[in-house]
Short mmCIF file of C-alpha atoms and ligand atoms in Angstrom, two decimals:
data_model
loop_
_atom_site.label_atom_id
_atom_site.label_comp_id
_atom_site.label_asym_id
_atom_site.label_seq_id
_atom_site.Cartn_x
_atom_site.Cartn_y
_atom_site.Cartn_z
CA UNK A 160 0.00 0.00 0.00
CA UNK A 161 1.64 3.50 -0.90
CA UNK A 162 0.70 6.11 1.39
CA UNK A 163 -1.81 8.14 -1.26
CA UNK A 164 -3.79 4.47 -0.70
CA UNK A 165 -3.53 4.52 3.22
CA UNK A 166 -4.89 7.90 3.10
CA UNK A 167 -8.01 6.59 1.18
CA UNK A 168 -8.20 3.48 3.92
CA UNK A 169 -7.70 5.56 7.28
CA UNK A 170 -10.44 8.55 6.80
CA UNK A 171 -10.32 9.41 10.59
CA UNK A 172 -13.74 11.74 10.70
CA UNK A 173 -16.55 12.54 7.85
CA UNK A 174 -19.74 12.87 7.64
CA UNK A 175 -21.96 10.72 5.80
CA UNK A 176 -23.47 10.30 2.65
CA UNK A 177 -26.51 11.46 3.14
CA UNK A 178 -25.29 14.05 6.02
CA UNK A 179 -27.37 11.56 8.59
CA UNK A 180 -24.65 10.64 10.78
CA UNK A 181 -20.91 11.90 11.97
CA UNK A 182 -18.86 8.59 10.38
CA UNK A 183 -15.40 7.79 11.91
CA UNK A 184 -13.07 5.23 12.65
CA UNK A 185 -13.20 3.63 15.94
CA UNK A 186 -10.05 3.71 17.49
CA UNK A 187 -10.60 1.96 20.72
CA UNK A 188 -10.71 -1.28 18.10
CA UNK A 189 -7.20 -0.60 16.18
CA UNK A 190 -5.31 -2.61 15.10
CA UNK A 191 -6.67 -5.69 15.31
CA UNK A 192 -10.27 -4.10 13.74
CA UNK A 193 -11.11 -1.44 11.07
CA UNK A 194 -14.44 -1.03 12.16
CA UNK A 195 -16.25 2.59 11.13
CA UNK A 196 -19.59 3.84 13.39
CA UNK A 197 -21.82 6.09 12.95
CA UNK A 198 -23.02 8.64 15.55
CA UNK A 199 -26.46 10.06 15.36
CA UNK A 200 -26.90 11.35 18.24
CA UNK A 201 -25.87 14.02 21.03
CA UNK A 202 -25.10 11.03 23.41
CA UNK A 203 -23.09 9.39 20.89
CA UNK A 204 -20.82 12.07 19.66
CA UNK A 205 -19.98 12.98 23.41
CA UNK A 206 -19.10 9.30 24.18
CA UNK A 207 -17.29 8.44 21.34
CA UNK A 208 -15.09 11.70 21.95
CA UNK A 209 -15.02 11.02 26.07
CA UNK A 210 -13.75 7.35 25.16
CA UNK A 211 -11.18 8.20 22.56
CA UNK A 212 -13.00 5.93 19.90
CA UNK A 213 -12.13 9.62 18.21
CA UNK A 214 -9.18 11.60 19.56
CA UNK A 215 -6.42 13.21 19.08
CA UNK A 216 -7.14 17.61 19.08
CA UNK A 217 -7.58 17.74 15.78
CA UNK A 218 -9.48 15.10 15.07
CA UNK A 219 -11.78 16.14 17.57
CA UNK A 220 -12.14 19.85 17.12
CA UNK A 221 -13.19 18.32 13.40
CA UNK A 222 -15.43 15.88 15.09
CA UNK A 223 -17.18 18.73 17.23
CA UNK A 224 -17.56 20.96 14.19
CA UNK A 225 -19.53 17.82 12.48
CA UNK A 226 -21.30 16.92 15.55
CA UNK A 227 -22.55 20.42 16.21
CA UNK A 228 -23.19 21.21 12.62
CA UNK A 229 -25.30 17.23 12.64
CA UNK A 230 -27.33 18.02 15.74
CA UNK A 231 -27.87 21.36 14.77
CA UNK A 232 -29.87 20.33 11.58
CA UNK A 233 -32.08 18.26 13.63
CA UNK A 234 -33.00 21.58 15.63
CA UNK A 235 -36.54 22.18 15.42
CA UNK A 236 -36.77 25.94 15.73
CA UNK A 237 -38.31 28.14 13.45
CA UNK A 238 -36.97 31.36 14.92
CA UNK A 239 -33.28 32.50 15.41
CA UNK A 240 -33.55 32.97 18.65
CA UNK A 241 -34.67 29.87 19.93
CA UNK A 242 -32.60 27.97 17.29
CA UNK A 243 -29.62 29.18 18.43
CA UNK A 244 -30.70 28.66 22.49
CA UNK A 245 -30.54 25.29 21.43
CA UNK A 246 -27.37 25.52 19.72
CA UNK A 247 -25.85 26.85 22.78
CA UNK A 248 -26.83 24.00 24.55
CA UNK A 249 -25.72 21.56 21.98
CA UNK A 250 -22.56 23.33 21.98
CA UNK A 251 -22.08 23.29 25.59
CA UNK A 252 -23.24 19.66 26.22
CA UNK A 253 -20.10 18.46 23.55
CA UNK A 254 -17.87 20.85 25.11
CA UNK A 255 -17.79 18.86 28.46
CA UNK A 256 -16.76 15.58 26.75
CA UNK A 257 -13.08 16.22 27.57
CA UNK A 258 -11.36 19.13 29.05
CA UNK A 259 -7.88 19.51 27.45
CA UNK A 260 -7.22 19.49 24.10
CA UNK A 261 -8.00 23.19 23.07
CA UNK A 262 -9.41 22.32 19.38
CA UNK A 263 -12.90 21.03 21.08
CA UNK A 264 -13.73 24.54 22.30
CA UNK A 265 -11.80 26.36 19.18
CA UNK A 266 -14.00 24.63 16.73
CA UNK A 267 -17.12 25.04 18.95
CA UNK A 268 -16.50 28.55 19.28
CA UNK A 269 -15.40 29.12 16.14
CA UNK A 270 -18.78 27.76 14.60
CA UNK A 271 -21.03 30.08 17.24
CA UNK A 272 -19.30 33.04 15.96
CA UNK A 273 -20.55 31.12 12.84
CA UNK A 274 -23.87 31.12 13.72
CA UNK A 275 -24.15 34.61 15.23
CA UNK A 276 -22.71 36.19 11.98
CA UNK A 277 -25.44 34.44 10.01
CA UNK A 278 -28.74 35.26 12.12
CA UNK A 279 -30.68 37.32 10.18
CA UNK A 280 -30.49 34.26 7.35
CA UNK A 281 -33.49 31.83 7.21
CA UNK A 282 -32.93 28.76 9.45
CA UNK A 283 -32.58 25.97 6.46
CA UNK A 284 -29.80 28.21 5.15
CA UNK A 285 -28.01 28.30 8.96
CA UNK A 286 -28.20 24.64 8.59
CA UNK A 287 -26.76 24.13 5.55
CA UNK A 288 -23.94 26.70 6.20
CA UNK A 289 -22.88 25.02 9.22
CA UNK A 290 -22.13 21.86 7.39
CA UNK A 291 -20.12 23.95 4.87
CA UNK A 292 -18.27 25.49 7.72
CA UNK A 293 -17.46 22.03 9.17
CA UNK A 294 -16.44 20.79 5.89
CA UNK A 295 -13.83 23.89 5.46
CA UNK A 296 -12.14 23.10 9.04
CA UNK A 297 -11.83 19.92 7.78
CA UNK A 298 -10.24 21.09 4.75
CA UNK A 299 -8.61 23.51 6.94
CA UNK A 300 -7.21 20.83 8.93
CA UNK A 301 -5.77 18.84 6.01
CA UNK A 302 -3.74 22.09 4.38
CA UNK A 303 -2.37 22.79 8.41
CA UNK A 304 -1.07 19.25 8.70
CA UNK A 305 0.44 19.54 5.38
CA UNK A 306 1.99 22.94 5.81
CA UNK A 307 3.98 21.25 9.67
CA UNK A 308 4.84 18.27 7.88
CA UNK A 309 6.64 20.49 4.91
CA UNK A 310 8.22 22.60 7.73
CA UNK A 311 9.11 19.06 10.04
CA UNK A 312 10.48 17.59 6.75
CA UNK A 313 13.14 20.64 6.24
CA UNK A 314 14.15 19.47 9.57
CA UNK A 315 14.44 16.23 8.78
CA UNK A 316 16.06 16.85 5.61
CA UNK A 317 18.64 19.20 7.64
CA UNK A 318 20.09 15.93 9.27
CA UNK A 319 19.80 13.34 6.64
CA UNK A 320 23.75 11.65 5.69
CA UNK A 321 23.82 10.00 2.79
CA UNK A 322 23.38 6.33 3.62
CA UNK A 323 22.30 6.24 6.89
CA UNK A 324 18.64 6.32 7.96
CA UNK A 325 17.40 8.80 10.16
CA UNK A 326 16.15 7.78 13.83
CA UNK A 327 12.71 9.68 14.94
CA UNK A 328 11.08 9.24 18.29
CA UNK A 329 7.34 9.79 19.05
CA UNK A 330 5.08 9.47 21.26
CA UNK A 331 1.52 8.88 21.40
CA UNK A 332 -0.04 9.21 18.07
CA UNK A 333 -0.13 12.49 16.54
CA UNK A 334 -0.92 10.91 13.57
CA UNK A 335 -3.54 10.78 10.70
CA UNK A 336 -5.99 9.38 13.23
CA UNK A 337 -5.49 12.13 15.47
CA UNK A 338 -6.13 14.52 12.56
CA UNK A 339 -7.93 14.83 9.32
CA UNK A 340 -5.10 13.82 7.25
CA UNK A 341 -1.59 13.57 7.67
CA UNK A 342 -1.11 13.99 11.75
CA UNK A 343 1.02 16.87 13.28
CA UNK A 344 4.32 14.76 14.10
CA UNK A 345 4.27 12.18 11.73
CA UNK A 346 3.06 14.78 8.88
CA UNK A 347 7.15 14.92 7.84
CA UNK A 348 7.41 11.78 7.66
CA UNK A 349 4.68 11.71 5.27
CA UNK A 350 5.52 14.46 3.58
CA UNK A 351 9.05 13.09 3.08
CA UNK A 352 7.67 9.89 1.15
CA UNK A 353 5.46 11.76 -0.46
CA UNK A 354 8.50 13.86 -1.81
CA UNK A 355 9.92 10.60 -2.52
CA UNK A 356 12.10 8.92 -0.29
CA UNK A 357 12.47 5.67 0.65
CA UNK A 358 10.43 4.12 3.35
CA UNK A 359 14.26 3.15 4.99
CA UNK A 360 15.11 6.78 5.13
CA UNK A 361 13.46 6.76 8.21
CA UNK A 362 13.31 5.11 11.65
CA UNK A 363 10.30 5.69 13.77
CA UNK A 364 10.58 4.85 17.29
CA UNK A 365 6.76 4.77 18.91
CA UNK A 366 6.78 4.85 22.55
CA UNK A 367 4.02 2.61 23.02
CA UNK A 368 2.32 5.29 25.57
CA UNK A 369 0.57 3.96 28.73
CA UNK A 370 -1.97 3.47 29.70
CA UNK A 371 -4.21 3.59 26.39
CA UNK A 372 -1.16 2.81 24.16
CA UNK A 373 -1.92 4.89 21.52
CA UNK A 374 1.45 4.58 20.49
CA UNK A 375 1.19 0.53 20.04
CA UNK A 376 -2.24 0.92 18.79
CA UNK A 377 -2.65 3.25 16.36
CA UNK A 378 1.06 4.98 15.59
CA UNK A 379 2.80 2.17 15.34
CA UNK A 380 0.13 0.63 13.19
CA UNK A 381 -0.15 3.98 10.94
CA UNK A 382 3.59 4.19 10.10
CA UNK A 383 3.79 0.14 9.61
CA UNK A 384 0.51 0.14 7.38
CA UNK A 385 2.23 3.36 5.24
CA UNK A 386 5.60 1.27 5.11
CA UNK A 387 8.11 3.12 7.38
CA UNK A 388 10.25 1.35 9.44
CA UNK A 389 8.95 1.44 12.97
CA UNK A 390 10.03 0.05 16.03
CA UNK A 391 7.52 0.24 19.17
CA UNK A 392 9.69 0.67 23.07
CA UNK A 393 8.23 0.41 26.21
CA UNK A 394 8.08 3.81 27.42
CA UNK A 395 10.55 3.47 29.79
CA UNK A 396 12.92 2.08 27.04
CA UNK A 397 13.10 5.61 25.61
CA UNK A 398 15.85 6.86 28.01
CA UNK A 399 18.47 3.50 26.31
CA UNK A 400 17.17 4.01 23.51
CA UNK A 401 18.29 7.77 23.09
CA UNK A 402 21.62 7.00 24.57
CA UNK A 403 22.60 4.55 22.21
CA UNK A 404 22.19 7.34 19.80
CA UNK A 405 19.44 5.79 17.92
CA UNK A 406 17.37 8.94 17.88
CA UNK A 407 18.20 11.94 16.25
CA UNK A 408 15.43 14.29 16.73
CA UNK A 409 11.79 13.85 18.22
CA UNK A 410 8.33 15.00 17.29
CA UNK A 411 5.52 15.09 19.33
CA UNK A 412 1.91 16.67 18.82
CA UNK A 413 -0.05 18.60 21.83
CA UNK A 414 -3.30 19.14 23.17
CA UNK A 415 -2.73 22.80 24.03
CA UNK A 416 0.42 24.99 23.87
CA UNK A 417 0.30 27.98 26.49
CA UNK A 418 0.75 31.86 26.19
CA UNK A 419 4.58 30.87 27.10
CA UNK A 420 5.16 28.14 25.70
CA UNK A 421 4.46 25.66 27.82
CA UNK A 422 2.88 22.60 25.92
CA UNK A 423 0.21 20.29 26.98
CA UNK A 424 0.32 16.62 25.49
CA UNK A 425 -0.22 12.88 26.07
CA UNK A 426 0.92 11.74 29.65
CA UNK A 427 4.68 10.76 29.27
CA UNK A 428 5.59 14.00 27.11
CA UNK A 429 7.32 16.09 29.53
CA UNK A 430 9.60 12.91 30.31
CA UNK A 431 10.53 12.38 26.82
CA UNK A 432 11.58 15.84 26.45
CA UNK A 433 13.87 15.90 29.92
CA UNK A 434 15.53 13.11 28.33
CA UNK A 435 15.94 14.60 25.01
CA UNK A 436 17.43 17.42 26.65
CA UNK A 437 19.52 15.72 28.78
CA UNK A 438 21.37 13.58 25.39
CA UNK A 439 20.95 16.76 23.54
CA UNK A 440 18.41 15.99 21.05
CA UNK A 441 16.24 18.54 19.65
CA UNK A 442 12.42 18.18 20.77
CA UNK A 443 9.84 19.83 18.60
CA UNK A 444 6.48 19.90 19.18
CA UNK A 445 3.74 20.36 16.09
CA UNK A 446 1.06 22.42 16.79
CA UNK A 447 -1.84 24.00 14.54
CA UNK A 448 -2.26 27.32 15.43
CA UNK A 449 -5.28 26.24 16.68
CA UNK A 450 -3.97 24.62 19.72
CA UNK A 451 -1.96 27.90 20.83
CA UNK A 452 -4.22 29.34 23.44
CA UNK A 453 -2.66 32.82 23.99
CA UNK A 454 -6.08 32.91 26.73
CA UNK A 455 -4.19 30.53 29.04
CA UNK A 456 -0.52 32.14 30.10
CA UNK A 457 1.51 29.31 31.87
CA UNK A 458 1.27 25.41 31.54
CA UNK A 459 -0.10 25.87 35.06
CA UNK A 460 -3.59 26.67 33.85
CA UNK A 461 -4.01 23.97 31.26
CA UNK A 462 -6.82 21.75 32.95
CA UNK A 463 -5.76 18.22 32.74
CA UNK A 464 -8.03 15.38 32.03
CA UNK A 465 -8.12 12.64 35.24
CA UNK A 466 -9.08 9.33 33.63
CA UNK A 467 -10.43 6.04 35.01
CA UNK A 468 -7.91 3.71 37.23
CA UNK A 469 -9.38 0.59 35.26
CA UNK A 470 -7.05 2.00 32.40
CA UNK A 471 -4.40 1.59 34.64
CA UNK A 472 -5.15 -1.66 36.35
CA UNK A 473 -7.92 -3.84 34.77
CA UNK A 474 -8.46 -2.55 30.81
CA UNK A 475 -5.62 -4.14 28.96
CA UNK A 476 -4.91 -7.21 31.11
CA UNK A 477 -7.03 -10.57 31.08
CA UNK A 478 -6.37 -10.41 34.96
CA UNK A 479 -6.40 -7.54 37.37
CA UNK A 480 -2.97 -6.30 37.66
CA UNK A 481 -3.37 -4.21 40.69
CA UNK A 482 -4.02 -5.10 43.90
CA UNK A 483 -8.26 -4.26 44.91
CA UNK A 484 -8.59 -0.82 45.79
CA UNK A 485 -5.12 0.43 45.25
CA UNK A 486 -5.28 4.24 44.67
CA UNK A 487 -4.32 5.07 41.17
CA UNK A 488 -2.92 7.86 39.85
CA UNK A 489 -3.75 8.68 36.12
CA UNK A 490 -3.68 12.23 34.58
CA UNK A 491 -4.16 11.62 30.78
CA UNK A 492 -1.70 14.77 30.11
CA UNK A 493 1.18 16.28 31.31
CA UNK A 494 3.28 19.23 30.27
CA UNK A 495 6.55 20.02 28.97
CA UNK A 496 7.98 23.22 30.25
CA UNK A 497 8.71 26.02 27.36
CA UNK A 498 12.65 25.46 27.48
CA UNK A 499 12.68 21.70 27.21
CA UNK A 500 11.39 22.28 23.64
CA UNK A 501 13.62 23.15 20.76
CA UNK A 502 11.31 24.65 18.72
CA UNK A 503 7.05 24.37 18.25
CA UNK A 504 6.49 23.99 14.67
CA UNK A 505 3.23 25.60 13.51
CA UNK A 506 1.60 25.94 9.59
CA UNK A 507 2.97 29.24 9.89
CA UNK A 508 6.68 28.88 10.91
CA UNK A 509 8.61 27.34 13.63
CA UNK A 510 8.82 29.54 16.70
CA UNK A 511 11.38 29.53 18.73
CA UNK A 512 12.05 31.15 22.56
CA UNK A 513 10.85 33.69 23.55
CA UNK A 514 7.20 32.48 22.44
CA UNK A 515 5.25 34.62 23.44
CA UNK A 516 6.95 37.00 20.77
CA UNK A 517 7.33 34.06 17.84
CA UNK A 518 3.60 33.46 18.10
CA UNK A 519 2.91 37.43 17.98
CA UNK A 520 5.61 37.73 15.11
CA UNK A 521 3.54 35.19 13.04
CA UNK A 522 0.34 36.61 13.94
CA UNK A 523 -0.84 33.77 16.21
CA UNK A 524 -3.80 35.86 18.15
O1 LIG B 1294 -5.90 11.23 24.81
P1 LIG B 1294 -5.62 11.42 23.34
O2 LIG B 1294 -5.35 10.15 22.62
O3 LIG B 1294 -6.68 12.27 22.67
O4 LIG B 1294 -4.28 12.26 23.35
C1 LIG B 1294 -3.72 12.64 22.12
C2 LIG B 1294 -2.46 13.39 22.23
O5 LIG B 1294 -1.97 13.68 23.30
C3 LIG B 1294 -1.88 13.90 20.94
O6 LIG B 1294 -0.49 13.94 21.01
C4 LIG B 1294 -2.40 15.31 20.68
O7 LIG B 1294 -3.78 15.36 20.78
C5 LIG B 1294 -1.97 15.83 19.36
S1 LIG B 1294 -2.79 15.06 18.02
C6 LIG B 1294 -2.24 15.77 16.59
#
C-alpha cells in the first residue's frame, strides 16, 4: 500500500453520505479491527469523543464541528432565537466531553461566531452553512497538517547523511488518526515519502504510551501500514534508547500549547523531552495554530483530564494487575515546560524562545 492508498483506507472523521450521521473510525478497536460507526446522536458524539473511539485535538475539534453542525440540523426551531438557544446548549453539552485538548472549544467557538454572523439568514440556510463550515475546518485541517509536515520535513532533511537512515522518536499518536489527514508529528514523515524517499530513510521509534497505548495501537500501526520502518519501546525504554544514539530528533503533537510556551500533550511528554534534553536531542512539538491558546498564560492553567484507574489496572490485562482498591494515579496529560522544547512547529513557521513573541511575530492571536 503506498501512502496516497492509506490515506483513502484511514479517513479518521466525515460525515456521511446522506449528512445523517458523523462517520469515523473507531479507534478503541485498532489494530486488530477497522471497524467505522456512525453517531447520530448528542449522546453518541460525546461518548465516542469522552472514550477516545475519536481523539487526538484535531481530530476532535473536526469531530465537534460535524457533531454540532449534525445536531444542529435536527433543531426544530423556526426562529433565530430559539434555534440558536438550542445551539448553545448543543454546543455546551459536547464541550464537556473532555477538558484539554484546546481544538474542542476552538472549533465550537469558532462555529457560534458562525452562527451569530449568520442570524438574520433563514434557518434551512443556517443549517446548511454550518455543514459547509465544518467541511472547510476539515479542509482547513488537512492544508495545516500539510503545511507542519513540509516545515518538520526541512528538519528532517537538515540531518539526513547519505546512507544512513534517520532515527525519529514519538510518542503517542499524533498521527492521521489524530487529525484529518496527515497527523502533526508524523506529517514529515509523510511528507518526506510523499516527496519521494524511501520508506528506509526513516526510523520511527513509537513509545508505546501507557496506559491507552496509543502509540502501540494506532502509531505504530499507521507508520507500519504506510511502510516506514517502525520500532515500538516500552516507554521506559526511551531513556536507552536515546543514549545509544538511535534517535536523532523527536516529534511530538499537543493538546494545548500555552501563552509561554508551555505545551500540553499525552501523559509521558514532559519525560521524553527531559531526556531529550539531557542527550541533547532537539524536541519539537507540532502544533496548529489552533492549539496555541494565547487565553491561558503558563502550563499551570491547562486543565488536565483525570481518567479512570481501570485504564491503569484492569483494561488491557485478562487479569487484574493491581491489587483491589489500590489508589491510582492517572492524569491523561502532562506538560513540557517552554525550554525543554527546541522549537514548536506551527503551519505558519517554527517559533522559537521567547514564544510569546514568535507566536505574535507570526500573527498567532
Ligand atoms: O488522549 P488522546 O489520545 O486524545 O491524546 C492525544 C495526544 O496527546 C496527541 O499527542 C495530541 O492530541 C496531538 S494530536 C495531533
Amino acid at each position: 500500500m503506498d501512502v496516497e492508498q492509506f490515506f483513502d483506507q484511514v479517513t479518521t472523521v466525515r460525515m456521511n453520505a446522506d449528512r445523517s450521521a458523523l462517520d469515523i473510525i473507531d479507534q478503541t478497536l485498532l489494530p486488530g479491527c477497522i471497524k467505522r460507526v456512525e453517531l447520530r446522536t448528542k449522546e453518541e458524539i460525546w461518548d465516542a469523543i469522552k472514550k477516545l473511539r475519536v481523539r487526538g485535538a484535531p481530530a476532535i475539534g473536526v469531530s465537534a464541528a460535524y457533531g454540532i453542525a449534525l445536531l444542529s440540523s435536527k433543531i426544530p426551531a423556526t426562529n433565530f432565537e430559539s434555534f440558536y438557544a438550542s445551539f448553545v446548549a448543543l454546543k455546551d453539552y459536547l464541550a464537556s466531553s473532555r477538558p484539554t485538548a484546546v481544538n474542542l472549544f476552538w472549533a465550537l467557538n469558532r462555529m457560534d461566531a458562525f452562527v451569530k454572523d449568520k442570524k438574520e439568514e433563514s434557518i434551512p440556510k443556517i443549517k446548511e452553512a454550518l455543514f459547509e463550515e465544518a467541511d472547510r475546518i476539515r479542509d482547513e485541517d488537512i492544508q495545516i497538517s500539510l503545511h507542519i509536515g513540509e516545515l518538520g520535513f526541512g528538519l528532517l532533511r537538515d540531518l539526513k547523511k547519505d546512507g544512513q537512515e534517520i532515527g525519529i522518536l514519538t510518542h503517542c499518536n499524533a498521527g492521521t488518526l489524530a487529525t484529518a489527514k496527515y497527523g502533526t508529528a508524523t506529517a514529515p514523515m509523510y511528507v518526506a515519502l510523499e516527496k519521494g524517499w524511501a520508506p528506509e530513510d526513516m526510523h520511527v521509534y513509537c513509545d508505546e504510551t501507557r496506559p491507552l497505548l496509543q502509540g502501540a495501537r494506532l502509531t505504530a500501526f499507521e507508520l507500519h501500514s504506510a511502510g516506514i520502518t517502525t520500532t515500538l519501546q516500552c516507554d521506559n525504554m526511551a531513556s536507552i534508547l536515546m543514549r545509544s544514539g538511535k534517535v536523532d530528533i523527536v516529534f511530538v503533537g499537543c493538546d494545548r500549547v500555552a501563552k509561554n510556551g508551555d505545551v500540553a500533550n499525552k501523559i509521558g511528554t514532559s519525560g521524553v523531552a527531559i531526556l531529550a534534553k539531557h542527550y541533547n536531542i532537539p524536541f519539537y512539538v507540532c502544533a496548529p495554530s489552533s492549539t496555541i491558546d494565547l487565553a491561558t498564560s503558563t502550563g499551570e492553567q491547562i486543565p488536565l483530564e483525570m481518567r479512570d484507574p481501570d485504564e491503569v489496572c484492569e483494561m488491557w490485562y485478562s487479569q487484574r494487575m493491581a491489587p483491589e482498591g489500590i489508589d491510582v494515579f492517572n492524569p491523561a496529560f502532562d506538560v513540557t515546560d517552554h525550554d525543554l522544547i527546541s522549537g514548536i512547529i506551527t503551519e505558519r513557521g517554527i517559533c522559537h524562545p521567547p514564544y510569546e513573541e514568535a507566536f505574535r511575530g507570526l500573527g498567532i492571536k
